[in-house]
Amino acid sequence: MVKYIFVTGGVSSSLGKGIFAASLAKLLQGRGYSVTIQKFDPYLNVDPGTLNPYEHGECYVTEDGAETDLDLGHYERFLNVPTSQMNNVTTGRIYQTVINQEREGKYLGKTVQVIPHITDEIKRRMRLLSESGKYHIIITEIGGTVGDIESLPFVESVRQLVRELGPYNSLVCHLTLIPFLNSAKELKTKPTQHSVNQMMGYGLKPDLIICRTEHELGEELRNKLSLFCNVDRECVIQAIDKSSIYEVPLEMQKENLDTTVLRKLSLPNAGNSDMSAWEDFMLKLKNPKHEVHIALVGKYVELQDAYKSINESFIHAGAINNCKVIVHSIHSSEITDENVSELLGQMNGVLVAPGFGDRGIEGKITAIKFVRENNIPFFGICLGMQMAVIEYARNVLHYADAHSFEMNKKTTHPVIDMMEEQKTIKKKGGTMRLGAYNCILKEKSKSALAYKTTSISERHRHRYEFNNKYLDVFEKAGMEATGTNPDNGLVEIVEIPKHKYFVGVQFHPELKSTVLTPHPLFVSFIKACIEK
Ligand code: GLN
């Protein structure tokens, strides 16, 4: 029988439910259990694919091409197991399913209501992943904060499901904030008490209280929380602020989170915990021998979460190279011919980020020209690769108005063009070229050396592509297509072999980097940056 763990949040948003869920899953995995995590988001968008990164941070793409919440990135980075379409469900998706069924006449004349029809659909989706038979434990993170009107149907569904599953088959972990009042020099438990009361009002009793705090809780406070929140003493778990999210699993282990959870679920302790690979990673992360400065050139730099996976990939690739990676976010629209040398001249490497639309792209092109001419390691991802192609077309091939069809429909040299299959698409949601596609690498290219193979598969999210009409001219002039799709010839990677490290990729390598398997291209890029 599959066991279910639900993770809810109280008091405040942004407490790190995703990191907690991933850390708990990691510990259970370390004890030999097969675990997956899914996230239920209470907003009405069918998926986050149409959301601006300013709204919701990065959009994470799964192998099977689902555009999902960035927490799925944490799940994969921690667990090293891919997620799928099924691991992220929004209110919009739930309502869409129910309304479609209503139109098909499936409800046989009944009044369609939030309870039971919406809650039934939520519960069906919550149990869906168990059908594969692959998992012992399914962790379900409920987005938002308990008490929000929009999370109510999810909390109610969890209440129903906990009853249906019966004793020892499910657990509710409630993550809350224990604020520190500076004036009183005291940690306060009242908001947590209120939040737990609110949950009890919905008929849902938290089994574990996970307390996000800046300071140690202390015995007295733990006892108080246990008493007022009606949980066992060992079920009060301290989640103290840490400088790195990767410290959280080991911190949670010190709190005996894994053993408590297993006991509550009546699951055997399955031998000793094996977190050795994780501990090795932490050791490297904390004791770097080198340091590199990398400019991340993008247009959403004000928001930490917008380039989440890229930043995490730098951490993974840094650790394996014994290197501390210091990322300097630079807004592309600030870069000009006059200041580019001052902004980028001292960097060990430059990454030009993915993106959409024309804001800030000339700054990206200026940055790329500078690093190309000055032999500074360059890594371009998706739009970053496309801009590298445009830069080369303009400044080396002298196509003065070379551009991407996305930004300029009138260019005489559309070196980046809309993909054929995209031309008839009208709807925006879920219609890009999404998910994993194969790619064949040119032998001895920088990419092939990095991957140590010539056959790879990477995840995508784009509508435009390198215009193959120009391939010959580019290759003769020194920019080569070193990775192509074997089925349709689409250019997946461009490189300048003469340059120290100049690699642009149409796909998103950052989506596949995990703690235990850092992405080969990030690893080779950091290596090149160290050498610079
Ligand atoms: N806007 C570009 C395209 O659609 C690049 C997308 C991206 O960077 N993810 O092709």
mmCIF file of N, CA and C in Angstrom, residues 367-454:
data_model
loop_
_atom_site.group_PDB
_atom_site.id
_atom_site.type_symbol
_atom_site.label_atom_id
_atom_site.label_comp_id
_atom_site.label_asym_id
_atom_site.label_seq_id
_atom_site.Cartn_x
_atom_site.Cartn_y
_atom_site.Cartn_z
ATOM 1 N N ALA A 367 27.036 41.998 -25.260
ATOM 2 C CA ALA A 367 27.805 41.162 -24.320
ATOM 3 C C ALA A 367 28.478 40.016 -25.071
ATOM 4 N N ILE A 368 27.739 39.400 -25.987
ATOM 5 C CA ILE A 368 28.281 38.236 -26.708
ATOM 6 C C ILE A 368 29.440 38.651 -27.619
ATOM 7 N N LYS A 369 29.275 39.802 -28.265
ATOM 8 C CA LYS A 369 30.368 40.298 -29.132
ATOM 9 C C LYS A 369 31.642 40.460 -28.293
ATOM 10 N N PHE A 370 31.462 41.045 -27.115
ATOM 11 C CA PHE A 370 32.620 41.301 -26.247
ATOM 12 C C PHE A 370 33.305 40.001 -25.824
ATOM 13 N N VAL A 371 32.531 39.017 -25.376
ATOM 14 C CA VAL A 371 33.180 37.782 -24.899
ATOM 15 C C VAL A 371 33.755 36.974 -26.066
ATOM 16 N N ARG A 372 33.114 37.070 -27.221
ATOM 17 C CA ARG A 372 33.652 36.348 -28.392
ATOM 18 C C ARG A 372 35.003 36.948 -28.790
ATOM 19 N N GLU A 373 35.042 38.275 -28.842
ATOM 20 C CA GLU A 373 36.281 38.925 -29.291
ATOM 21 C C GLU A 373 37.391 38.842 -28.250
ATOM 22 N N ASN A 374 37.005 38.689 -26.974
ATOM 23 C CA ASN A 374 38.023 38.685 -25.916
ATOM 24 C C ASN A 374 38.297 37.301 -25.341
ATOM 25 N N ASN A 375 37.797 36.286 -26.031
ATOM 26 C CA ASN A 375 38.081 34.901 -25.643
ATOM 27 C C ASN A 375 37.674 34.592 -24.195
ATOM 28 N N ILE A 376 36.573 35.193 -23.756
ATOM 29 C CA ILE A 376 36.053 34.908 -22.410
ATOM 30 C C ILE A 376 35.032 33.768 -22.537
ATOM 31 N N PRO A 377 35.112 32.739 -21.694
ATOM 32 C CA PRO A 377 34.169 31.621 -21.805
ATOM 33 C C PRO A 377 32.715 32.095 -21.866
ATOM 34 N N PHE A 378 31.988 31.514 -22.831
ATOM 35 C CA PHE A 378 30.589 31.913 -23.053
ATOM 36 C C PHE A 378 29.697 30.686 -23.100
ATOM 37 N N PHE A 379 28.568 30.824 -22.460
ATOM 38 C CA PHE A 379 27.560 29.760 -22.477
ATOM 39 C C PHE A 379 26.213 30.441 -22.740
ATOM 40 N N GLY A 380 25.573 30.094 -23.853
ATOM 41 C CA GLY A 380 24.283 30.694 -24.186
ATOM 42 C C GLY A 380 23.195 29.646 -24.133
ATOM 43 N N ILE A 381 22.106 29.977 -23.463
ATOM 44 C CA ILE A 381 21.030 29.001 -23.345
ATOM 45 C C ILE A 381 19.777 29.520 -24.049
ATOM 46 N N CYS A 382 19.269 28.750 -24.970
ATOM 47 C CA CYS A 382 18.035 29.023 -25.707
ATOM 48 C C CYS A 382 18.099 30.407 -26.352
ATOM 49 N N LEU A 383 17.409 31.419 -25.810
ATOM 50 C CA LEU A 383 17.517 32.747 -26.408
ATOM 51 C C LEU A 383 18.979 33.202 -26.420
ATOM 52 N N GLY A 384 19.743 32.792 -25.424
ATOM 53 C CA GLY A 384 21.166 33.137 -25.352
ATOM 54 C C GLY A 384 21.929 32.572 -26.540
ATOM 55 N N MET A 385 21.581 31.371 -26.955
ATOM 56 C CA MET A 385 22.204 30.755 -28.134
ATOM 57 C C MET A 385 21.745 31.494 -29.400
ATOM 58 N N GLN A 386 20.452 31.803 -29.445
ATOM 59 C CA GLN A 386 19.925 32.486 -30.630
ATOM 60 C C GLN A 386 20.601 33.852 -30.817
ATOM 61 N N MET A 387 20.840 34.542 -29.689
ATOM 62 C CA MET A 387 21.496 35.855 -29.761
ATOM 63 C C MET A 387 22.949 35.711 -30.220
ATOM 64 N N ALA A 388 23.589 34.592 -29.846
ATOM 65 C CA ALA A 388 24.963 34.352 -30.283
ATOM 66 C C ALA A 388 25.005 34.181 -31.807
ATOM 67 N N VAL A 389 23.983 33.541 -32.332
ATOM 68 C CA VAL A 389 23.900 33.342 -33.781
ATOM 69 C C VAL A 389 23.704 34.697 -34.479
ATOM 70 N N ILE A 390 22.832 35.512 -33.905
ATOM 71 C CA ILE A 390 22.569 36.832 -34.500
ATOM 72 C C ILE A 390 23.826 37.705 -34.448
ATOM 73 N N GLU A 391 24.503 37.649 -33.307
ATOM 74 C CA GLU A 391 25.743 38.446 -33.153
ATOM 75 C C GLU A 391 26.746 38.047 -34.234
ATOM 76 N N TYR A 392 26.889 36.743 -34.443
ATOM 77 C CA TYR A 392 27.852 36.255 -35.435
ATOM 78 C C TYR A 392 27.444 36.703 -36.836
ATOM 79 N N ALA A 393 26.145 36.621 -37.101
ATOM 80 C CA ALA A 393 25.645 37.022 -38.419
ATOM 81 C C ALA A 393 25.927 38.500 -38.679
ATOM 82 N N ARG A 394 25.692 39.311 -37.649
ATOM 83 C CA ARG A 394 25.879 40.752 -37.854
ATOM 84 C C ARG A 394 27.352 41.139 -37.940
ATOM 85 N N ASN A 395 28.159 40.629 -37.008
ATOM 86 C CA ASN A 395 29.518 41.158 -36.879
ATOM 87 C C ASN A 395 30.585 40.357 -37.608
ATOM 88 N N VAL A 396 30.295 39.098 -37.930
ATOM 89 C CA VAL A 396 31.294 38.318 -38.670
ATOM 90 C C VAL A 396 30.850 38.138 -40.123
ATOM 91 N N LEU A 397 29.565 37.807 -40.302
ATOM 92 C CA LEU A 397 29.079 37.616 -41.677
ATOM 93 C C LEU A 397 28.635 38.943 -42.314
ATOM 94 N N HIS A 398 28.567 39.994 -41.474
ATOM 95 C CA HIS A 398 28.186 41.342 -41.939
ATOM 96 C C HIS A 398 26.785 41.409 -42.541
ATOM 97 N N TYR A 399 25.872 40.658 -41.955
ATOM 98 C CA TYR A 399 24.452 40.834 -42.305
ATOM 99 C C TYR A 399 23.920 41.869 -41.314
ATOM 100 N N ALA A 400 23.968 43.121 -41.711
ATOM 101 C CA ALA A 400 23.713 44.213 -40.756
ATOM 102 C C ALA A 400 22.377 44.078 -40.017
ATOM 103 N N ASP A 401 21.329 43.630 -40.703
ATOM 104 C CA ASP A 401 20.024 43.596 -40.032
ATOM 105 C C ASP A 401 19.634 42.167 -39.607
ATOM 106 N N ALA A 402 20.625 41.288 -39.500
ATOM 107 C CA ALA A 402 20.307 39.905 -39.102
ATOM 108 C C ALA A 402 19.522 39.915 -37.794
ATOM 109 N N HIS A 403 18.535 39.045 -37.711
ATOM 110 C CA HIS A 403 17.705 39.035 -36.497
ATOM 111 C C HIS A 403 16.958 37.719 -36.369
ATOM 112 N N SER A 404 16.206 37.647 -35.275
ATOM 113 C CA SER A 404 15.291 36.523 -35.096
ATOM 114 C C SER A 404 13.924 36.987 -35.572
ATOM 115 N N PHE A 405 13.229 36.104 -36.240
ATOM 116 C CA PHE A 405 11.882 36.429 -36.728
ATOM 117 C C PHE A 405 10.957 36.793 -35.562
ATOM 118 N N GLU A 406 11.317 36.317 -34.354
ATOM 119 C CA GLU A 406 10.523 36.637 -33.159
ATOM 120 C C GLU A 406 10.520 38.146 -32.883
ATOM 121 N N MET A 407 11.667 38.778 -33.119
ATOM 122 C CA MET A 407 11.794 40.200 -32.760
ATOM 123 C C MET A 407 11.604 41.127 -33.962
ATOM 124 N N ASN A 408 11.915 40.632 -35.152
ATOM 125 C CA ASN A 408 11.850 41.492 -36.332
ATOM 126 C C ASN A 408 11.328 40.687 -37.521
ATOM 127 N N LYS A 409 10.091 40.963 -37.872
ATOM 128 C CA LYS A 409 9.444 40.190 -38.948
ATOM 129 C C LYS A 409 9.944 40.628 -40.323
ATOM 130 N N LYS A 410 10.625 41.798 -40.377
ATOM 131 C CA LYS A 410 11.014 42.338 -41.691
ATOM 132 C C LYS A 410 12.480 42.128 -42.028
ATOM 133 N N THR A 411 13.237 41.516 -41.138
ATOM 134 C CA THR A 411 14.669 41.353 -41.375
ATOM 135 C C THR A 411 14.935 40.644 -42.702
ATOM 136 N N THR A 412 16.011 41.068 -43.399
ATOM 137 C CA THR A 412 16.351 40.377 -44.655
ATOM 138 C C THR A 412 17.158 39.109 -44.355
ATOM 139 N N HIS A 413 17.643 38.979 -43.121
ATOM 140 C CA HIS A 413 18.390 37.782 -42.731
ATOM 141 C C HIS A 413 17.832 37.160 -41.451
ATOM 142 N N PRO A 414 16.728 36.432 -41.575
ATOM 143 C CA PRO A 414 16.166 35.789 -40.377
ATOM 144 C C PRO A 414 16.985 34.543 -39.998
ATOM 145 N N VAL A 415 18.152 34.772 -39.397
ATOM 146 C CA VAL A 415 19.044 33.644 -39.082
ATOM 147 C C VAL A 415 18.423 32.750 -38.002
ATOM 148 N N ILE A 416 17.517 33.332 -37.231
ATOM 149 C CA ILE A 416 16.692 32.535 -36.320
ATOM 150 C C ILE A 416 15.259 32.694 -36.826
ATOM 151 N N ASP A 417 14.646 31.572 -37.151
ATOM 152 C CA ASP A 417 13.325 31.631 -37.776
ATOM 153 C C ASP A 417 12.306 30.831 -36.959
ATOM 154 N N MET A 418 11.043 31.083 -37.249
ATOM 155 C CA MET A 418 10.021 30.308 -36.548
ATOM 156 C C MET A 418 10.039 28.865 -37.062
ATOM 157 N N MET A 419 9.889 27.907 -36.154
ATOM 158 C CA MET A 419 9.868 26.512 -36.583
ATOM 159 C C MET A 419 8.620 26.263 -37.417
ATOM 160 N N GLU A 420 8.766 25.442 -38.456
ATOM 161 C CA GLU A 420 7.671 25.173 -39.384
ATOM 162 C C GLU A 420 6.384 24.788 -38.641
ATOM 163 N N GLU A 421 6.515 23.851 -37.704
ATOM 164 C CA GLU A 421 5.327 23.330 -37.015
ATOM 165 C C GLU A 421 4.637 24.386 -36.148
ATOM 166 N N GLN A 422 5.356 25.505 -35.864
ATOM 167 C CA GLN A 422 4.791 26.543 -35.007
ATOM 168 C C GLN A 422 3.920 27.522 -35.793
ATOM 169 N N LYS A 423 4.079 27.501 -37.148
ATOM 170 C CA LYS A 423 3.476 28.570 -37.945
ATOM 171 C C LYS A 423 1.953 28.570 -37.926
ATOM 172 N N THR A 424 1.355 27.417 -37.689
ATOM 173 C CA THR A 424 -0.104 27.366 -37.711
ATOM 174 C C THR A 424 -0.711 27.449 -36.308
ATOM 175 N N ILE A 425 0.159 27.509 -35.301
ATOM 176 C CA ILE A 425 -0.340 27.491 -33.920
ATOM 177 C C ILE A 425 -0.863 28.862 -33.494
ATOM 178 N N LYS A 426 -2.067 28.878 -32.932
ATOM 179 C CA LYS A 426 -2.656 30.152 -32.499
ATOM 180 C C LYS A 426 -2.649 30.264 -30.968
ATOM 181 N N LYS A 427 -2.958 29.156 -30.294
ATOM 182 C CA LYS A 427 -3.068 29.205 -28.831
ATOM 183 C C LYS A 427 -1.693 29.230 -28.184
ATOM 184 N N LYS A 428 -1.553 30.007 -27.102
ATOM 185 C CA LYS A 428 -0.239 30.166 -26.471
ATOM 186 C C LYS A 428 0.088 29.058 -25.451
ATOM 187 N N GLY A 429 -0.934 28.542 -24.761
ATOM 188 C CA GLY A 429 -0.672 27.621 -23.643
ATOM 189 C C GLY A 429 -0.244 26.227 -24.073
ATOM 190 N N GLY A 430 0.945 25.801 -23.644
ATOM 191 C CA GLY A 430 1.408 24.435 -23.877
ATOM 192 C C GLY A 430 1.701 24.097 -25.329
ATOM 193 N N THR A 431 1.978 25.115 -26.155
ATOM 194 C CA THR A 431 2.130 24.832 -27.595
ATOM 195 C C THR A 431 3.556 25.019 -28.112
ATOM 196 N N MET A 432 4.499 25.343 -27.230
ATOM 197 C CA MET A 432 5.885 25.465 -27.720
ATOM 198 C C MET A 432 6.449 24.079 -28.014
ATOM 199 N N ARG A 433 7.668 24.041 -28.532
ATOM 200 C CA ARG A 433 8.352 22.751 -28.659
ATOM 201 C C ARG A 433 8.865 22.422 -27.261
ATOM 202 N N LEU A 434 8.225 21.457 -26.618
ATOM 203 C CA LEU A 434 8.453 21.221 -25.193
ATOM 204 C C LEU A 434 8.968 19.819 -24.902
ATOM 205 N N GLY A 435 9.826 19.736 -23.904
ATOM 206 C CA GLY A 435 10.240 18.430 -23.402
ATOM 207 C C GLY A 435 11.470 17.871 -24.088
ATOM 208 N N ALA A 436 11.692 16.575 -23.888
ATOM 209 C CA ALA A 436 12.952 15.943 -24.295
ATOM 210 C C ALA A 436 12.970 15.578 -25.780
ATOM 211 N N TYR A 437 14.075 15.929 -26.440
ATOM 212 C CA TYR A 437 14.340 15.509 -27.823
ATOM 213 C C TYR A 437 15.790 15.052 -27.908
ATOM 214 N N ASN A 438 16.037 14.137 -28.843
ATOM 215 C CA ASN A 438 17.393 13.619 -29.011
ATOM 216 C C ASN A 438 18.266 14.595 -29.777
ATOM 217 N N CYS A 439 19.547 14.437 -29.574
ATOM 218 C CA CYS A 439 20.516 15.295 -30.256
ATOM 219 C C CYS A 439 21.795 14.488 -30.475
ATOM 220 N N ILE A 440 22.361 14.637 -31.675
ATOM 221 C CA ILE A 440 23.617 13.945 -31.991
ATOM 222 C C ILE A 440 24.744 14.978 -32.024
ATOM 223 N N LEU A 441 25.840 14.656 -31.358
ATOM 224 C CA LEU A 441 26.944 15.620 -31.248
ATOM 225 C C LEU A 441 28.062 15.285 -32.235
ATOM 226 N N LYS A 442 28.717 16.352 -32.709
ATOM 227 C CA LYS A 442 29.883 16.181 -33.571
ATOM 228 C C LYS A 442 31.043 15.685 -32.724
ATOM 229 N N GLU A 443 31.702 14.646 -33.211
ATOM 230 C CA GLU A 443 32.831 14.119 -32.432
ATOM 231 C C GLU A 443 33.894 15.186 -32.220
ATOM 232 N N LYS A 444 34.515 15.123 -31.091
ATOM 233 C CA LYS A 444 35.611 16.023 -30.705
ATOM 234 C C LYS A 444 35.163 17.468 -30.461
ATOM 235 N N SER A 445 33.879 17.750 -30.596
ATOM 236 C CA SER A 445 33.424 19.107 -30.268
ATOM 237 C C SER A 445 33.550 19.284 -28.750
ATOM 238 N N LYS A 446 33.473 20.542 -28.293
ATOM 239 C CA LYS A 446 33.550 20.784 -26.843
ATOM 240 C C LYS A 446 32.397 20.066 -26.141
ATOM 241 N N SER A 447 31.243 20.062 -26.787
ATOM 242 C CA SER A 447 30.081 19.416 -26.174
ATOM 243 C C SER A 447 30.301 17.912 -26.044
ATOM 244 N N ALA A 448 30.771 17.299 -27.130
ATOM 245 C CA ALA A 448 30.985 15.849 -27.089
ATOM 246 C C ALA A 448 32.011 15.494 -26.013
ATOM 247 N N LEU A 449 33.049 16.328 -25.894
ATOM 248 C CA LEU A 449 34.064 16.069 -24.865
ATOM 249 C C LEU A 449 33.443 16.203 -23.472
ATOM 250 N N ALA A 450 32.551 17.172 -23.330
ATOM 251 C CA ALA A 450 31.915 17.383 -22.015
ATOM 252 C C ALA A 450 30.991 16.221 -21.669
ATOM 253 N N TYR A 451 30.173 15.818 -22.625
ATOM 254 C CA TYR A 451 29.190 14.758 -22.359
ATOM 255 C C TYR A 451 29.828 13.362 -22.324
ATOM 256 N N LYS A 452 31.000 13.243 -22.949
ATOM 257 C CA LYS A 452 31.677 11.945 -23.106
ATOM 258 C C LYS A 452 30.808 10.949 -23.870
ATOM 259 N N THR A 453 29.999 11.454 -24.763
ATOM 260 C CA THR A 453 29.168 10.631 -25.652
ATOM 261 C C THR A 453 28.731 11.528 -26.810
ATOM 262 N N THR A 454 28.216 10.915 -27.877
ATOM 263 C CA THR A 454 27.743 11.765 -28.984
ATOM 264 C C THR A 454 26.231 11.665 -29.154
#
